[in-house]
Structure formats: C-alpha cells, structure tokens
C-alpha cells in the first residue's frame, strides 16, 4: 500500500484566501484523523472520522475550519478565510480498529504558510 | 485532562552511546502508548506500541517500557547511530480502543559521528 497520501505537500497563500488540504487514507482503514503541528503547541488533534462520519471535532479551532469525508478514500480540510496564525503542518492519519494494536499511520503532512 | 511531557526537549550524544528518552503522563488510565519517530520535513513513523497490560516492547535496538503506576515510559536506544537522529514523540491513547492520541512535544535527538 502507498500509505496515507496528502496534497499539497507545501502551500503558500495570502491571508484571506481559501485553503483546501486533501488526504487519501490507507485502503480499508476505518478511522481518519486530522492533526496540526506547530512549534508552540506540538501535535493537536483537529477532528477524526469513523466510517466517514465525523466523531469528534472539538479540536477544530474555529468556524473558519471545516472537514469532510465524502467517501472512505478521501477527506478534505478547508480553511476559509486563512490567517497567518494558521501556518503549521497539517497531518492526516488513518488506522484500522484492531489492526496491529490500533497503530496509527501518518501521511507526510501539508506544510501551510499564510502570509 | 491527560498531559504528556517529554524531557529533555533536545539531546545530543556521540555515536555508539546507549541512551534513554523519557515520557511522563498525568493520568494512568491509558489504553496504550506509542513511540513515534519524525524526521525533518516528514510525517511520523510508528516505532513501538505498548498495550496498557504490557510492560515493554522491543524492536531491534529499541526497547520501550511502560510503568503506569508512576506515569512513565522510556525509550531505550542501544548503540546509537547518526541515522537515529530525529525527533521522538510519545503518544497516549486513553478512553479505550477508540480513544484519541495525545502527544508529547518530542525530544530532538542528535547522534554525532
């Protein structure tokens, strides 16, 4: 399997623009997670899905952030409008409940810079 | 609220040295604990996972231990190599198998040739 695939790998955008990050989880996995990593706060869970249904979005910082999972092989994280403080690395991860002790697999991240 | 702390934030050692990375947590009611490695510009790679009923796990030169009563886990790296240079993060899962991972901020390891 190719692993968790994220795009774009790098994005530089101007404040106020809409940003869409994409994720393809590992085939067959039933959980999908979106994390954000910054120097100050480390890795934080934004939202996670189980079988395409959002389960916990309490980590989503504000209404400017939204996430969807229209099917088992695709998810998006959207920021509208973007702000400089949104600059971070956004990771998508997936896992299969019960597999390998519930090990989670991460993508290589989307590096977002908002100027 | 579960808090995960990793000290030190950075560590530099000469090649060949054995070393221990530390992870402490405040709530012993965990489902499992996982150690990850993160290389610059990359995602996280799972190294070892310890279930709450286990005391340790080993993979090659790596050994991870778990002591829930004291709220501590350690990652032991034997005979360190420059290729081990990376940031190491520990993460806890609480709330059963469907709980979320809570991460420490990591220890940045540099192994000098």
mmCIF file of N, CA, C and O in Angstrom, chain A residues 1-90:
data_model
loop_
_atom_site.group_PDB
_atom_site.id
_atom_site.type_symbol
_atom_site.label_atom_id
_atom_site.label_comp_id
_atom_site.label_asym_id
_atom_site.label_seq_id
_atom_site.Cartn_x
_atom_site.Cartn_y
_atom_site.Cartn_z
ATOM 1 N N UNK A 1 0.847 -1.196 0.000
ATOM 2 C CA UNK A 1 0.000 0.000 0.000
ATOM 3 C C UNK A 1 0.880 1.243 0.000
ATOM 4 O O UNK A 1 1.955 1.244 0.567
ATOM 5 N N UNK A 2 0.397 2.333 -0.603
ATOM 6 C CA UNK A 2 1.200 3.541 -0.718
ATOM 7 C C UNK A 2 1.228 4.336 0.567
ATOM 8 O O UNK A 2 1.948 5.319 0.657
ATOM 9 N N UNK A 3 0.469 3.977 1.557
ATOM 10 C CA UNK A 3 0.423 4.750 2.780
ATOM 11 C C UNK A 3 -0.598 5.867 2.666
ATOM 12 O O UNK A 3 -1.339 5.983 1.683
ATOM 13 N N UNK A 4 -0.624 6.723 3.673
ATOM 14 C CA UNK A 4 -1.528 7.868 3.686
ATOM 15 C C UNK A 4 -0.951 8.937 2.764
ATOM 16 O O UNK A 4 0.217 9.309 2.899
ATOM 17 N N UNK A 5 -1.747 9.417 1.841
ATOM 18 C CA UNK A 5 -1.273 10.378 0.852
ATOM 19 C C UNK A 5 -1.939 11.733 1.074
ATOM 20 O O UNK A 5 -3.171 11.814 1.124
ATOM 21 N N UNK A 6 -1.101 12.760 1.183
ATOM 22 C CA UNK A 6 -1.618 14.105 1.392
ATOM 23 C C UNK A 6 -1.184 15.030 0.258
ATOM 24 O O UNK A 6 -0.092 14.885 -0.291
ATOM 25 N N UNK A 7 -2.051 15.989 -0.038
ATOM 26 C CA UNK A 7 -1.691 17.022 -1.004
ATOM 27 C C UNK A 7 -2.387 18.325 -0.632
ATOM 28 O O UNK A 7 -3.450 18.302 0.004
ATOM 29 N N UNK A 8 -1.787 19.463 -0.964
ATOM 30 C CA UNK A 8 -0.419 19.596 -1.465
ATOM 31 C C UNK A 8 0.590 19.366 -0.354
ATOM 32 O O UNK A 8 0.255 19.401 0.821
ATOM 33 N N UNK A 9 1.824 19.138 -0.694
ATOM 34 C CA UNK A 9 2.861 18.978 0.325
ATOM 35 C C UNK A 9 3.256 20.331 0.911
ATOM 36 O O UNK A 9 3.562 20.447 2.086
ATOM 37 N N UNK A 10 3.248 21.338 0.060
ATOM 38 C CA UNK A 10 3.581 22.689 0.511
ATOM 39 C C UNK A 10 2.601 23.671 -0.118
ATOM 40 O O UNK A 10 2.257 23.542 -1.295
ATOM 41 N N UNK A 11 2.176 24.628 0.696
ATOM 42 C CA UNK A 11 1.275 25.656 0.175
ATOM 43 C C UNK A 11 1.607 26.978 0.834
ATOM 44 O O UNK A 11 1.710 27.056 2.073
ATOM 45 N N UNK A 12 1.765 27.997 0.010
ATOM 46 C CA UNK A 12 1.941 29.362 0.498
ATOM 47 C C UNK A 12 0.774 30.163 -0.053
ATOM 48 O O UNK A 12 0.532 30.168 -1.260
ATOM 49 N N UNK A 13 0.059 30.828 0.819
ATOM 50 C CA UNK A 13 -1.123 31.561 0.396
ATOM 51 C C UNK A 13 -1.219 32.879 1.129
ATOM 52 O O UNK A 13 -0.578 33.076 2.175
ATOM 53 N N UNK A 14 -1.996 33.773 0.597
ATOM 54 C CA UNK A 14 -2.167 35.078 1.232
ATOM 55 C C UNK A 14 -3.334 35.038 2.212
ATOM 56 O O UNK A 14 -4.327 34.321 1.999
ATOM 57 N N UNK A 15 -3.190 35.819 3.236
ATOM 58 C CA UNK A 15 -4.248 35.934 4.238
ATOM 59 C C UNK A 15 -5.583 36.222 3.556
ATOM 60 O O UNK A 15 -5.654 37.052 2.650
ATOM 61 N N UNK A 16 -6.609 35.529 4.011
ATOM 62 C CA UNK A 16 -7.939 35.734 3.461
ATOM 63 C C UNK A 16 -8.330 34.734 2.389
ATOM 64 O O UNK A 16 -9.516 34.594 2.069
ATOM 65 N N UNK A 17 -7.328 34.048 1.853
ATOM 66 C CA UNK A 17 -7.626 33.068 0.804
ATOM 67 C C UNK A 17 -8.135 31.767 1.408
ATOM 68 O O UNK A 17 -7.868 31.441 2.568
ATOM 69 N N UNK A 18 -8.843 31.016 0.583
ATOM 70 C CA UNK A 18 -9.307 29.697 0.997
ATOM 71 C C UNK A 18 -8.220 28.661 0.742
ATOM 72 O O UNK A 18 -7.551 28.696 -0.298
ATOM 73 N N UNK A 19 -8.045 27.769 1.686
ATOM 74 C CA UNK A 19 -7.059 26.694 1.567
ATOM 75 C C UNK A 19 -7.782 25.353 1.709
ATOM 76 O O UNK A 19 -8.594 25.180 2.620
ATOM 77 N N UNK A 20 -7.481 24.446 0.809
ATOM 78 C CA UNK A 20 -8.052 23.102 0.891
ATOM 79 C C UNK A 20 -6.923 22.077 0.909
ATOM 80 O O UNK A 20 -6.118 22.022 -0.022
ATOM 81 N N UNK A 21 -6.893 21.285 1.949
ATOM 82 C CA UNK A 21 -5.914 20.212 2.093
ATOM 83 C C UNK A 21 -6.626 18.878 1.877
ATOM 84 O O UNK A 21 -7.772 18.705 2.309
ATOM 85 N N UNK A 22 -5.914 17.957 1.221
ATOM 86 C CA UNK A 22 -6.545 16.701 0.831
ATOM 87 C C UNK A 22 -5.820 15.503 1.407
ATOM 88 O O UNK A 22 -4.600 15.547 1.632
ATOM 89 N N UNK A 23 -6.570 14.442 1.606
ATOM 90 C CA UNK A 23 -5.994 13.242 2.209
ATOM 91 C C UNK A 23 -6.646 11.993 1.638
ATOM 92 O O UNK A 23 -7.878 11.917 1.519
ATOM 93 N N UNK A 24 -5.791 11.020 1.322
ATOM 94 C CA UNK A 24 -6.264 9.693 0.934
ATOM 95 C C UNK A 24 -5.743 8.712 1.976
ATOM 96 O O UNK A 24 -4.538 8.492 2.057
ATOM 97 N N UNK A 25 -6.628 8.124 2.773
ATOM 98 C CA UNK A 25 -6.152 7.204 3.813
ATOM 99 C C UNK A 25 -5.736 5.865 3.208
ATOM 100 O O UNK A 25 -5.953 5.602 2.019
ATOM 101 N N UNK A 26 -5.149 5.043 4.033
ATOM 102 C CA UNK A 26 -4.795 3.689 3.614
ATOM 103 C C UNK A 26 -6.087 2.909 3.337
ATOM 104 O O UNK A 26 -7.036 2.986 4.123
ATOM 105 N N UNK A 27 -6.090 2.205 2.231
ATOM 106 C CA UNK A 27 -7.279 1.468 1.830
ATOM 107 C C UNK A 27 -7.719 0.494 2.919
ATOM 108 O O UNK A 27 -6.905 -0.263 3.458
ATOM 109 N N UNK A 28 -9.014 0.543 3.246
ATOM 110 C CA UNK A 28 -9.556 -0.371 4.246
ATOM 111 C C UNK A 28 -9.573 0.172 5.657
ATOM 112 O O UNK A 28 -10.237 -0.399 6.531
ATOM 113 N N UNK A 29 -8.849 1.259 5.881
ATOM 114 C CA UNK A 29 -8.857 1.834 7.226
ATOM 115 C C UNK A 29 -10.191 2.499 7.518
ATOM 116 O O UNK A 29 -10.789 3.127 6.629
ATOM 117 N N UNK A 30 -10.643 2.395 8.776
ATOM 118 C CA UNK A 30 -11.963 2.924 9.109
ATOM 119 C C UNK A 30 -11.911 4.193 9.956
ATOM 120 O O UNK A 30 -12.963 4.760 10.272
ATOM 121 N N UNK A 31 -10.715 4.604 10.352
ATOM 122 C CA UNK A 31 -10.570 5.858 11.097
ATOM 123 C C UNK A 31 -9.651 6.798 10.325
ATOM 124 O O UNK A 31 -8.604 6.379 9.806
ATOM 125 N N UNK A 32 -10.034 8.078 10.306
ATOM 126 C CA UNK A 32 -9.195 9.089 9.681
ATOM 127 C C UNK A 32 -9.104 10.266 10.622
ATOM 128 O O UNK A 32 -10.106 10.701 11.190
ATOM 129 N N UNK A 33 -7.873 10.781 10.779
ATOM 130 C CA UNK A 33 -7.593 11.860 11.725
ATOM 131 C C UNK A 33 -6.925 13.027 10.994
ATOM 132 O O UNK A 33 -6.116 12.822 10.103
ATOM 133 N N UNK A 34 -7.253 14.215 11.426
ATOM 134 C CA UNK A 34 -6.520 15.418 11.006
ATOM 135 C C UNK A 34 -5.851 16.025 12.239
ATOM 136 O O UNK A 34 -6.512 16.300 13.242
ATOM 137 N N UNK A 35 -4.527 16.205 12.140
ATOM 138 C CA UNK A 35 -3.739 16.829 13.204
ATOM 139 C C UNK A 35 -3.070 18.085 12.671
ATOM 140 O O UNK A 35 -2.805 18.213 11.482
ATOM 141 N N UNK A 36 -2.753 18.973 13.586
ATOM 142 C CA UNK A 36 -1.971 20.165 13.258
ATOM 143 C C UNK A 36 -0.747 20.189 14.175
ATOM 144 O O UNK A 36 -0.857 19.920 15.376
ATOM 145 N N UNK A 37 0.400 20.516 13.593
ATOM 146 C CA UNK A 37 1.638 20.569 14.367
ATOM 147 C C UNK A 37 2.266 21.950 14.266
ATOM 148 O O UNK A 37 2.515 22.454 13.168
ATOM 149 N N UNK A 38 2.524 22.558 15.412
ATOM 150 C CA UNK A 38 3.255 23.817 15.493
ATOM 151 C C UNK A 38 4.341 23.681 16.536
ATOM 152 O O UNK A 38 4.289 22.790 17.392
ATOM 153 N N UNK A 39 5.319 24.576 16.465
ATOM 154 C CA UNK A 39 6.402 24.552 17.442
ATOM 155 C C UNK A 39 5.856 24.785 18.840
ATOM 156 O O UNK A 39 6.284 24.159 19.809
ATOM 157 N N UNK A 40 4.919 25.716 18.942
ATOM 158 C CA UNK A 40 4.443 26.112 20.264
ATOM 159 C C UNK A 40 3.565 25.049 20.918
ATOM 160 O O UNK A 40 3.685 24.779 22.111
ATOM 161 N N UNK A 41 2.679 24.452 20.133
ATOM 162 C CA UNK A 41 1.659 23.591 20.712
ATOM 163 C C UNK A 41 1.864 22.105 20.405
ATOM 164 O O UNK A 41 1.111 21.269 20.918
ATOM 165 N N UNK A 42 2.850 21.796 19.593
ATOM 166 C CA UNK A 42 3.068 20.396 19.254
ATOM 167 C C UNK A 42 1.972 19.872 18.348
ATOM 168 O O UNK A 42 1.392 20.611 17.570
ATOM 169 N N UNK A 43 1.668 18.591 18.467
ATOM 170 C CA UNK A 43 0.644 17.947 17.652
ATOM 171 C C UNK A 43 -0.705 18.006 18.351
ATOM 172 O O UNK A 43 -0.842 17.561 19.488
ATOM 173 N N UNK A 44 -1.685 18.529 17.643
ATOM 174 C CA UNK A 44 -3.028 18.639 18.204
ATOM 175 C C UNK A 44 -4.028 17.971 17.253
ATOM 176 O O UNK A 44 -3.975 18.194 16.048
ATOM 177 N N UNK A 45 -4.940 17.217 17.836
ATOM 178 C CA UNK A 45 -5.991 16.608 17.038
ATOM 179 C C UNK A 45 -7.049 17.651 16.703
ATOM 180 O O UNK A 45 -7.555 18.339 17.592
ATOM 181 N N UNK A 46 -7.364 17.766 15.423
ATOM 182 C CA UNK A 46 -8.402 18.709 14.999
ATOM 183 C C UNK A 46 -9.763 18.020 14.936
ATOM 184 O O UNK A 46 -10.752 18.511 15.484
ATOM 185 N N UNK A 47 -9.802 16.886 14.238
ATOM 186 C CA UNK A 47 -11.053 16.179 14.027
ATOM 187 C C UNK A 47 -10.739 14.747 13.631
ATOM 188 O O UNK A 47 -9.661 14.468 13.104
ATOM 189 N N UNK A 48 -11.655 13.817 13.937
ATOM 190 C CA UNK A 48 -11.483 12.487 13.390
ATOM 191 C C UNK A 48 -12.815 11.908 12.948
ATOM 192 O O UNK A 48 -13.878 12.298 13.442
ATOM 193 N N UNK A 49 -12.714 10.994 11.975
ATOM 194 C CA UNK A 49 -13.866 10.348 11.374
ATOM 195 C C UNK A 49 -13.790 8.835 11.626
ATOM 196 O O UNK A 49 -12.702 8.248 11.653
ATOM 197 N N UNK A 50 -14.944 8.236 11.762
ATOM 198 C CA UNK A 50 -15.051 6.782 11.801
ATOM 199 C C UNK A 50 -16.076 6.372 10.743
ATOM 200 O O UNK A 50 -17.225 6.839 10.784
ATOM 201 N N UNK A 51 -15.619 5.544 9.809
ATOM 202 C CA UNK A 51 -16.506 5.141 8.705
ATOM 203 C C UNK A 51 -17.153 6.358 8.037
ATOM 204 O O UNK A 51 -18.369 6.393 7.794
ATOM 205 N N UNK A 52 -16.334 7.361 7.786
ATOM 206 C CA UNK A 52 -16.701 8.578 7.060
ATOM 207 C C UNK A 52 -17.551 9.551 7.870
ATOM 208 O O UNK A 52 -17.922 10.613 7.357
ATOM 209 N N UNK A 53 -17.874 9.235 9.100
ATOM 210 C CA UNK A 53 -18.720 10.094 9.925
ATOM 211 C C UNK A 53 -17.849 10.853 10.913
ATOM 212 O O UNK A 53 -17.046 10.233 11.617
ATOM 213 N N UNK A 54 -17.996 12.182 10.996
ATOM 214 C CA UNK A 54 -17.204 12.926 11.988
ATOM 215 C C UNK A 54 -17.632 12.548 13.400
ATOM 216 O O UNK A 54 -18.822 12.594 13.725
ATOM 217 N N UNK A 55 -16.668 12.185 14.230
ATOM 218 C CA UNK A 55 -16.957 11.734 15.579
ATOM 219 C C UNK A 55 -16.654 12.814 16.604
ATOM 220 O O UNK A 55 -17.427 13.033 17.530
ATOM 221 N N UNK A 56 -15.540 13.472 16.453
ATOM 222 C CA UNK A 56 -15.136 14.480 17.424
ATOM 223 C C UNK A 56 -14.432 15.608 16.690
ATOM 224 O O UNK A 56 -13.356 15.412 16.143
ATOM 225 N N UNK A 57 -15.055 16.764 16.679
ATOM 226 C CA UNK A 57 -14.440 17.934 16.043
ATOM 227 C C UNK A 57 -14.119 19.018 17.073
ATOM 228 O O UNK A 57 -13.987 20.190 16.721
ATOM 229 N N UNK A 58 -14.001 18.621 18.314
ATOM 230 C CA UNK A 58 -13.779 19.608 19.371
ATOM 231 C C UNK A 58 -12.432 20.299 19.259
ATOM 232 O O UNK A 58 -12.220 21.360 19.840
ATOM 233 N N UNK A 59 -11.518 19.723 18.498
ATOM 234 C CA UNK A 59 -10.217 20.340 18.309
ATOM 235 C C UNK A 59 -10.156 21.347 17.178
ATOM 236 O O UNK A 59 -9.145 22.049 17.023
ATOM 237 N N UNK A 60 -11.204 21.459 16.415
ATOM 238 C CA UNK A 60 -11.233 22.434 15.321
ATOM 239 C C UNK A 60 -11.238 23.826 15.949
ATOM 240 O O UNK A 60 -12.137 24.165 16.733
ATOM 241 N N UNK A 61 -10.252 24.653 15.596
ATOM 242 C CA UNK A 61 -10.060 25.909 16.329
ATOM 243 C C UNK A 61 -11.229 26.887 16.222
ATOM 244 O O UNK A 61 -11.540 27.558 17.192
ATOM 245 N N UNK A 62 -11.841 26.993 15.103
ATOM 246 C CA UNK A 62 -12.958 27.929 14.962
ATOM 247 C C UNK A 62 -13.701 27.626 13.672
ATOM 248 O O UNK A 62 -13.333 26.728 12.919
ATOM 249 N N UNK A 63 -14.747 28.418 13.445
ATOM 250 C CA UNK A 63 -15.627 28.142 12.313
ATOM 251 C C UNK A 63 -14.935 28.283 10.968
ATOM 252 O O UNK A 63 -15.482 27.855 9.944
ATOM 253 N N UNK A 64 -13.788 28.882 10.946
ATOM 254 C CA UNK A 64 -13.079 29.026 9.669
ATOM 255 C C UNK A 64 -12.577 27.659 9.173
ATOM 256 O O UNK A 64 -12.244 27.516 7.996
ATOM 257 N N UNK A 65 -12.530 26.704 10.059
ATOM 258 C CA UNK A 65 -12.057 25.368 9.717
ATOM 259 C C UNK A 65 -13.247 24.428 9.505
ATOM 260 O O UNK A 65 -14.195 24.422 10.296
ATOM 261 N N UNK A 66 -13.164 23.632 8.447
ATOM 262 C CA UNK A 66 -14.181 22.611 8.214
ATOM 263 C C UNK A 66 -13.520 21.390 7.590
ATOM 264 O O UNK A 66 -12.510 21.509 6.891
ATOM 265 N N UNK A 67 -14.072 20.217 7.854
ATOM 266 C CA UNK A 67 -13.534 18.982 7.294
ATOM 267 C C UNK A 67 -14.676 18.116 6.814
ATOM 268 O O UNK A 67 -15.751 18.099 7.408
ATOM 269 N N UNK A 68 -14.392 17.403 5.723
ATOM 270 C CA UNK A 68 -15.388 16.497 5.159
ATOM 271 C C UNK A 68 -14.726 15.176 4.798
ATOM 272 O O UNK A 68 -13.527 15.122 4.519
ATOM 273 N N UNK A 69 -15.544 14.150 4.764
ATOM 274 C CA UNK A 69 -15.075 12.848 4.287
ATOM 275 C C UNK A 69 -16.212 12.249 3.459
ATOM 276 O O UNK A 69 -17.042 11.496 3.987
ATOM 277 N N UNK A 70 -16.278 12.587 2.183
ATOM 278 C CA UNK A 70 -17.403 12.154 1.351
ATOM 279 C C UNK A 70 -17.425 10.663 1.071
ATOM 280 O O UNK A 70 -18.496 10.104 0.788
ATOM 281 N N UNK A 71 -16.256 10.019 1.155
ATOM 282 C CA UNK A 71 -16.203 8.574 0.977
ATOM 283 C C UNK A 71 -15.001 8.017 1.723
ATOM 284 O O UNK A 71 -14.199 8.787 2.281
ATOM 285 N N UNK A 72 -14.859 6.710 1.716
ATOM 286 C CA UNK A 72 -13.835 6.051 2.537
ATOM 287 C C UNK A 72 -12.420 6.317 2.062
ATOM 288 O O UNK A 72 -11.464 6.004 2.772
ATOM 289 N N UNK A 73 -12.254 6.881 0.884
ATOM 290 C CA UNK A 73 -10.906 7.045 0.350
ATOM 291 C C UNK A 73 -10.499 8.500 0.176
ATOM 292 O O UNK A 73 -9.489 8.793 -0.462
ATOM 293 N N UNK A 74 -11.257 9.433 0.751
ATOM 294 C CA UNK A 74 -10.931 10.832 0.526
ATOM 295 C C UNK A 74 -11.466 11.721 1.644
ATOM 296 O O UNK A 74 -12.610 11.568 2.085
ATOM 297 N N UNK A 75 -10.627 12.670 2.062
ATOM 298 C CA UNK A 75 -11.062 13.649 3.047
ATOM 299 C C UNK A 75 -10.432 14.994 2.713
ATOM 300 O O UNK A 75 -9.348 15.053 2.127
ATOM 301 N N UNK A 76 -11.102 16.076 3.092
ATOM 302 C CA UNK A 76 -10.564 17.419 2.918
ATOM 303 C C UNK A 76 -10.639 18.189 4.227
ATOM 304 O O UNK A 76 -11.541 17.982 5.047
ATOM 305 N N UNK A 77 -9.678 19.077 4.399
ATOM 306 C CA UNK A 77 -9.676 20.048 5.493
ATOM 307 C C UNK A 77 -9.592 21.417 4.843
ATOM 308 O O UNK A 77 -8.667 21.696 4.089
ATOM 309 N N UNK A 78 -10.581 22.251 5.132
ATOM 310 C CA UNK A 78 -10.664 23.549 4.480
ATOM 311 C C UNK A 78 -10.550 24.662 5.513
ATOM 312 O O UNK A 78 -11.128 24.576 6.608
ATOM 313 N N UNK A 79 -9.811 25.690 5.144
ATOM 314 C CA UNK A 79 -9.684 26.876 5.984
ATOM 315 C C UNK A 79 -10.129 28.070 5.145
ATOM 316 O O UNK A 79 -9.585 28.331 4.083
ATOM 317 N N UNK A 80 -11.145 28.763 5.630
ATOM 318 C CA UNK A 80 -11.700 29.897 4.886
ATOM 319 C C UNK A 80 -12.318 30.895 5.845
ATOM 320 O O UNK A 80 -13.300 30.565 6.521
ATOM 321 N N UNK A 81 -11.786 32.117 5.911
ATOM 322 C CA UNK A 81 -10.574 32.603 5.275
ATOM 323 C C UNK A 81 -9.335 32.239 6.100
ATOM 324 O O UNK A 81 -9.402 32.104 7.315
ATOM 325 N N UNK A 82 -8.216 32.080 5.441
ATOM 326 C CA UNK A 82 -6.984 31.719 6.152
ATOM 327 C C UNK A 82 -6.362 32.953 6.816
ATOM 328 O O UNK A 82 -6.551 34.094 6.361
ATOM 329 N N UNK A 83 -5.636 32.695 7.908
ATOM 330 C CA UNK A 83 -4.944 33.741 8.656
ATOM 331 C C UNK A 83 -3.499 33.296 8.907
ATOM 332 O O UNK A 83 -3.227 32.086 8.922
ATOM 333 N N UNK A 84 -2.599 34.261 9.125
ATOM 334 C CA UNK A 84 -1.185 33.887 9.367
ATOM 335 C C UNK A 84 -1.019 32.888 10.509
ATOM 336 O O UNK A 84 -0.134 32.028 10.453
ATOM 337 N N UNK A 85 -1.849 32.964 11.537
ATOM 338 C CA UNK A 85 -1.709 32.040 12.672
ATOM 339 C C UNK A 85 -2.098 30.605 12.327
ATOM 340 O O UNK A 85 -1.928 29.697 13.144
ATOM 341 N N UNK A 86 -2.642 30.408 11.131
ATOM 342 C CA UNK A 86 -2.956 29.048 10.681
ATOM 343 C C UNK A 86 -1.726 28.340 10.108
ATOM 344 O O UNK A 86 -1.787 27.146 9.791
ATOM 345 N N UNK A 87 -0.635 29.072 9.965
ATOM 346 C CA UNK A 87 0.590 28.480 9.420
ATOM 347 C C UNK A 87 1.056 27.345 10.324
ATOM 348 O O UNK A 87 1.263 27.532 11.534
ATOM 349 N N UNK A 88 1.181 26.171 9.749
ATOM 350 C CA UNK A 88 1.505 24.969 10.518
ATOM 351 C C UNK A 88 1.683 23.819 9.535
ATOM 352 O O UNK A 88 1.522 23.988 8.321
ATOM 353 N N UNK A 89 2.017 22.662 10.090
ATOM 354 C CA UNK A 89 1.996 21.430 9.293
ATOM 355 C C UNK A 89 0.722 20.683 9.652
ATOM 356 O O UNK A 89 0.447 20.454 10.836
ATOM 357 N N UNK A 90 -0.021 20.312 8.654
ATOM 358 C CA UNK A 90 -1.277 19.596 8.864
ATOM 359 C C UNK A 90 -1.074 18.140 8.432
ATOM 360 O O UNK A 90 -0.714 17.860 7.294
#
